[in-house]
Structure formats: C-alpha cells, structure tokens
CSV table of C-alpha atoms in Angstrom, one decimal:
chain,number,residue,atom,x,y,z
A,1,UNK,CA,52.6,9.4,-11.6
A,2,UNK,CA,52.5,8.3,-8.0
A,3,UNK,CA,50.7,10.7,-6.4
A,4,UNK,CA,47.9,10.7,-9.1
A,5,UNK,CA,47.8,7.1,-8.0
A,6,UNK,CA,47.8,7.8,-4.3
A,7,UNK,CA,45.3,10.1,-4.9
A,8,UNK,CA,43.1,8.1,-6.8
A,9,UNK,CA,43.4,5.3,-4.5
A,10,UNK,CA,42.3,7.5,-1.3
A,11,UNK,CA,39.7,8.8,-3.2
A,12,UNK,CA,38.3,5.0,-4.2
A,13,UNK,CA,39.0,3.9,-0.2
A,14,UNK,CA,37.3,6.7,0.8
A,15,UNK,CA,33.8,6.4,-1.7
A,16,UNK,CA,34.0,2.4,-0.9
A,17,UNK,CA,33.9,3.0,3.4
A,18,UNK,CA,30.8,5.1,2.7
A,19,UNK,CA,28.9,3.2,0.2
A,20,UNK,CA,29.5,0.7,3.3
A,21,UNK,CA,28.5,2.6,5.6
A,22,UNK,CA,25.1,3.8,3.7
A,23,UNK,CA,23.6,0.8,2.5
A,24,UNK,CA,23.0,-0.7,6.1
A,25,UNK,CA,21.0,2.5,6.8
A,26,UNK,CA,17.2,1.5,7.8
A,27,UNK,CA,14.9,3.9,7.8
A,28,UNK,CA,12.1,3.9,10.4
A,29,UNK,CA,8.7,3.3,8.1
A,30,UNK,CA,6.3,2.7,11.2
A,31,UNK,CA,6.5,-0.6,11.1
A,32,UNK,CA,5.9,-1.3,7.5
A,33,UNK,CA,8.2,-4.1,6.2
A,34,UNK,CA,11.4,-2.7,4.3
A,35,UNK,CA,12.4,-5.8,3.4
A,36,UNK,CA,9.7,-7.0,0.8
A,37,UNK,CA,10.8,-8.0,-2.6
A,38,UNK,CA,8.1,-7.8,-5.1
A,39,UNK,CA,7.1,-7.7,-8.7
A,40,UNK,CA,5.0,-5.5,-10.1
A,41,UNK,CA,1.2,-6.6,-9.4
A,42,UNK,CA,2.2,-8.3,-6.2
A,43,UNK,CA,1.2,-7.4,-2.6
A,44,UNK,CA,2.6,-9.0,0.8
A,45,UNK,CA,0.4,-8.8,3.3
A,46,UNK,CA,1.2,-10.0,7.1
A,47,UNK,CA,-2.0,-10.6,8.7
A,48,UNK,CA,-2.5,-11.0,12.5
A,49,UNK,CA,-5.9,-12.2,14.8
A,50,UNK,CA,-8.1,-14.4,13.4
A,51,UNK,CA,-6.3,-15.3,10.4
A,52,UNK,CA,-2.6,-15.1,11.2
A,53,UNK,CA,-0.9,-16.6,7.8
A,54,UNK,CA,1.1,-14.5,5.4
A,55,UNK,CA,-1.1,-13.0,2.6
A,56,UNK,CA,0.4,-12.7,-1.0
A,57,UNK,CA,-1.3,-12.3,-4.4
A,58,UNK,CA,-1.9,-10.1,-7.3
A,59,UNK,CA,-2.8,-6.2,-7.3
A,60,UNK,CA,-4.2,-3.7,-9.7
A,61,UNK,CA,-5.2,-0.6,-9.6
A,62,UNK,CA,-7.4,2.3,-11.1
A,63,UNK,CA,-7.6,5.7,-11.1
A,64,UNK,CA,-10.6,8.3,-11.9
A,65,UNK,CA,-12.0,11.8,-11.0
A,66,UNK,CA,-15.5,11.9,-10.4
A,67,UNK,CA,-17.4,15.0,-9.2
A,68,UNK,CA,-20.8,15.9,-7.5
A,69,UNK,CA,-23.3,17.1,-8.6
A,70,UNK,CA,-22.5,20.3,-6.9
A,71,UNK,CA,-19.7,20.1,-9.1
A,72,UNK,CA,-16.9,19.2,-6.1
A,73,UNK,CA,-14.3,17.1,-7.4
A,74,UNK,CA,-12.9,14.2,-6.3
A,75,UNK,CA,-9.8,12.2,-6.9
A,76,UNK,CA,-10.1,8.4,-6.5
A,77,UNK,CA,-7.6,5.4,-6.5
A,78,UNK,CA,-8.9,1.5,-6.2
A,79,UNK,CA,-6.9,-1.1,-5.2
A,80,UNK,CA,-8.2,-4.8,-5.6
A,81,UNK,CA,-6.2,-7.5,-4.1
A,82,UNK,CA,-6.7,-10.9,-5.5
A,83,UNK,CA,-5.4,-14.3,-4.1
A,84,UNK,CA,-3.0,-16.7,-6.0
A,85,UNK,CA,-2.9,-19.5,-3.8
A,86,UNK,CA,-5.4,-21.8,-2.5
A,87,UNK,CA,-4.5,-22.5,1.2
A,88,UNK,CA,-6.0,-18.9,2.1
A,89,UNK,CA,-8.6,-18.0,-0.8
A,90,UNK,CA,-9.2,-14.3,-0.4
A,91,UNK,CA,-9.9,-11.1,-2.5
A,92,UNK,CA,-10.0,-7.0,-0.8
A,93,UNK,CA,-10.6,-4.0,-2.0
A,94,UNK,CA,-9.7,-0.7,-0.7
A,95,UNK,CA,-11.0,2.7,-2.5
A,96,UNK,CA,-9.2,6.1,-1.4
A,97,UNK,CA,-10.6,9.3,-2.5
A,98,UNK,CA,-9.7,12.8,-2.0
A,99,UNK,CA,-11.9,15.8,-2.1
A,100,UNK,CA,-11.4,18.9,-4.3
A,101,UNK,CA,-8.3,17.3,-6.6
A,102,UNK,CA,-9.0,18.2,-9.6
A,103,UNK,CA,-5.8,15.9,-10.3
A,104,UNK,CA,-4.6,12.4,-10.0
A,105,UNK,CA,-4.5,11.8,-6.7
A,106,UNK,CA,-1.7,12.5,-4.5
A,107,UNK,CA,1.3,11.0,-2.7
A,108,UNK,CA,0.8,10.8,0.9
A,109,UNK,CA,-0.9,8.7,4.1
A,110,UNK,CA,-5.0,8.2,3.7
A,111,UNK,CA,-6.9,7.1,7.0
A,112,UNK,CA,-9.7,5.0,6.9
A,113,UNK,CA,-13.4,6.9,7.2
A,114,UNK,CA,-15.4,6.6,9.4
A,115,UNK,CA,-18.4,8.6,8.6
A,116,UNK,CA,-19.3,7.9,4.6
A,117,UNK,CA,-22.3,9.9,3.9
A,118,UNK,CA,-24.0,8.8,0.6
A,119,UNK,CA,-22.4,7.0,-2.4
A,120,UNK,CA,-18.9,5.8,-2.3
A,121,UNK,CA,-16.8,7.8,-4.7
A,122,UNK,CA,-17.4,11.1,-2.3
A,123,UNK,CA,-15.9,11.0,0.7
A,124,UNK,CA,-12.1,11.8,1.8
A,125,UNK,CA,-10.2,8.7,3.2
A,126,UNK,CA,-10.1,5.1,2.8
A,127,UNK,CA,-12.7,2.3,2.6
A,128,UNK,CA,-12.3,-1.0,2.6
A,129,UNK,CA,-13.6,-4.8,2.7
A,130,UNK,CA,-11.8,-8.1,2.4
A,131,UNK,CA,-13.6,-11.6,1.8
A,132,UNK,CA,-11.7,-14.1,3.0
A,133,UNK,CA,-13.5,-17.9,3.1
A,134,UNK,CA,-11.5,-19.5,6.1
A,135,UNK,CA,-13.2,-16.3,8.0
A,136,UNK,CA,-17.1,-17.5,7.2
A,137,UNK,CA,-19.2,-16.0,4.9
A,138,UNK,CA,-19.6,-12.4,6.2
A,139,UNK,CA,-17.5,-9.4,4.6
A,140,UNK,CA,-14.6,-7.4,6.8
A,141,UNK,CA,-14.9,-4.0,6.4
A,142,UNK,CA,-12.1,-1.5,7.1
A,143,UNK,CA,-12.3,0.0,11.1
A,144,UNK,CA,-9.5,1.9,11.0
A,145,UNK,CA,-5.6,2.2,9.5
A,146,UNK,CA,-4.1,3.7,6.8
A,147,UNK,CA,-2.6,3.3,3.1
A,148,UNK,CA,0.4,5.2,2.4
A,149,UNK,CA,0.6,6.0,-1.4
A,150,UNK,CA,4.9,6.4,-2.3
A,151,UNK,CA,4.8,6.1,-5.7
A,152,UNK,CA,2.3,6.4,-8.7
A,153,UNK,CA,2.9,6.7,-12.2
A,154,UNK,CA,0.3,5.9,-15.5
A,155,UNK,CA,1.1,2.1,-15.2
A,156,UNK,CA,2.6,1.5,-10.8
A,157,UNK,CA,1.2,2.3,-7.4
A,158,UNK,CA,3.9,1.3,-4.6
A,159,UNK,CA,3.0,1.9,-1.2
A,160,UNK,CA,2.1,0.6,2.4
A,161,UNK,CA,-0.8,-1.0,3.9
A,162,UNK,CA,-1.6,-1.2,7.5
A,163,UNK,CA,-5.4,-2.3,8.5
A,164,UNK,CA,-7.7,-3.7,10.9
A,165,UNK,CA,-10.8,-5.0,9.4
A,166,UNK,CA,-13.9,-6.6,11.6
A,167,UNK,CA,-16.9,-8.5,10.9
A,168,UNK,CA,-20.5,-8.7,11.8
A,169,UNK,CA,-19.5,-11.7,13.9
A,170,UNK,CA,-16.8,-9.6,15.4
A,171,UNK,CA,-14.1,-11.5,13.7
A,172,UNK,CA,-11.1,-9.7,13.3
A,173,UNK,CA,-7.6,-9.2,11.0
A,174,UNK,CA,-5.0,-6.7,11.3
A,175,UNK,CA,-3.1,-6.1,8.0
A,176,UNK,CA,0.2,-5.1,7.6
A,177,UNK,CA,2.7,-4.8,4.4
A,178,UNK,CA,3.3,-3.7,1.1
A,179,UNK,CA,2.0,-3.3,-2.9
A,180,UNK,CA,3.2,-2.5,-5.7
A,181,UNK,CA,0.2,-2.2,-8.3
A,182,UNK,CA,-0.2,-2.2,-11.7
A,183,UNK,CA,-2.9,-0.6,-13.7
C-alpha cells in the first residue's frame, strides 16, 4: 500500500507544478487585449486620438450569402456595435465579406478595403463607420486595420478588433479590443 501511495502522490505533485506552470502562459495576440472578461453581446473597445476613453457596449451580429449577378458568391458577416452608456454616445458598424464562399464565412484575419467598387455586399475585406457625437456630426469611416474572426457558431462571434477610422474633418480614432457577438 505505500508505494501505490507514493506513487500517486508524485503523480499529483507532478500534474499540480505543471498546471502552474501553464496557466501563466501568455500568448502573443498582436496586441489585442487577453485580459477582457466579457458576456455574450458585449464588446471592449480601447480607443486612442481624438477620443481616448474606453468604449464598451452591446454587439450583435448577422450572417448571409449574397451573390452577383454573375452568379459569384459572397459570404458576409455584420457586426453593429451599440453604446450602453451615456458619457460616450456612439454606435459602429463593420461589414466583412468574402468572395467565392459559398459558406458561412470563415475563421481568420480580414483587412479593411480599400478600393470598394459598386454596392457593399461585393467586395473582399472589411468596411466600416462609427458615429460617435463627442466627435461632431460627420461619420468615421474605416482607413485601415483588421478584424480577426476566432470563433463563430449559429448564436456567437468572438474575435478581435483593431482600427483606425478618420473623418471628413480629419478627425481621428484608433480602435483596439475585443467582441463577443451574439446573433
């Protein structure tokens, strides 16, 4: 009987010093914040320039396939980001579509487009405007970043968002934090 003991003791020691030493692993996301606790339908947005206050409010999200009339398909996700408090009243939106997924669309990084040519739902990339009244009465729009999509199921999107949107005034925010959606 003692040595199943002794065993089973060096066996415990031994799965308690590494569940030690793996749960203060970080892993390098580029920057995005690990550390966010949210609920579902809640985003936390850091944002930086001419706004720089902490953004937080409710997400949801939708999914759809259009295609052309060439017959091209194209997978879309929208995200619109609505403000819950009323020190920073502000509401975004950020469409990413994919060409030729036939699908949902996928997990991975989308960068934000540059060149849109005609209607919205048919480009590859991410678009995106924010309206945010302490900023005047002109819309941001997207220059450039990206949205990393790390989870999506029928009813979640969880992922990363890390933006710089400008105005016609040349008033500027850069974005930078994370979502987790619900439909």
């Amino acid at each position: 009987m003692p040595h199943f003991t002794t065993k089973f003791l060096k066996i415990s020691t031994v799965l308690l010093i590494s569940v030690f030493l793996f749960s203060g692993i970080k892993v390098d996301n580029k920057g995005y914040s690990s550390n966010d606790v949210l609920l579902v339908g809640e985003y936390n947005l850091q944002s930086t320039g001419n706004l720089n206050k902490n953004l937080r409010g409710t997400i949801t999200f939708e999914t759809s396939i259009e295609k052309t009339n060439s017959g091209t398909p194209f997978s879309t996700l929208k995200l619109k980001l609505d403000d819950v408090t009323s020190n920073t009243q502000h509401m975004m939106e950020f469409l990413i579509s994919k060409e030729n997924s036939s699908n949902e669309i996928p997990l991975g990084t989308y960068k934000v487009t540059k060149d849109i040519d005609g209607f919205l739902n048919y480009f590859d990339g991410v678009f995106g405007f924010a309206n945010i009244k302490t900023l005047g009465e002109f819309p941001l729009f997207a220059q450039n970043g990206e949205i990393k999509i790390r989870y999506l199921d029928t009813k979640t999107a969880q992922g990363y968002i890390r933006m710089n949107l400008r105005n016609a005034n040349g008033k500027s925010i850069h974005l930078k934090g994370s979502f987790l959606a619900k439909r």
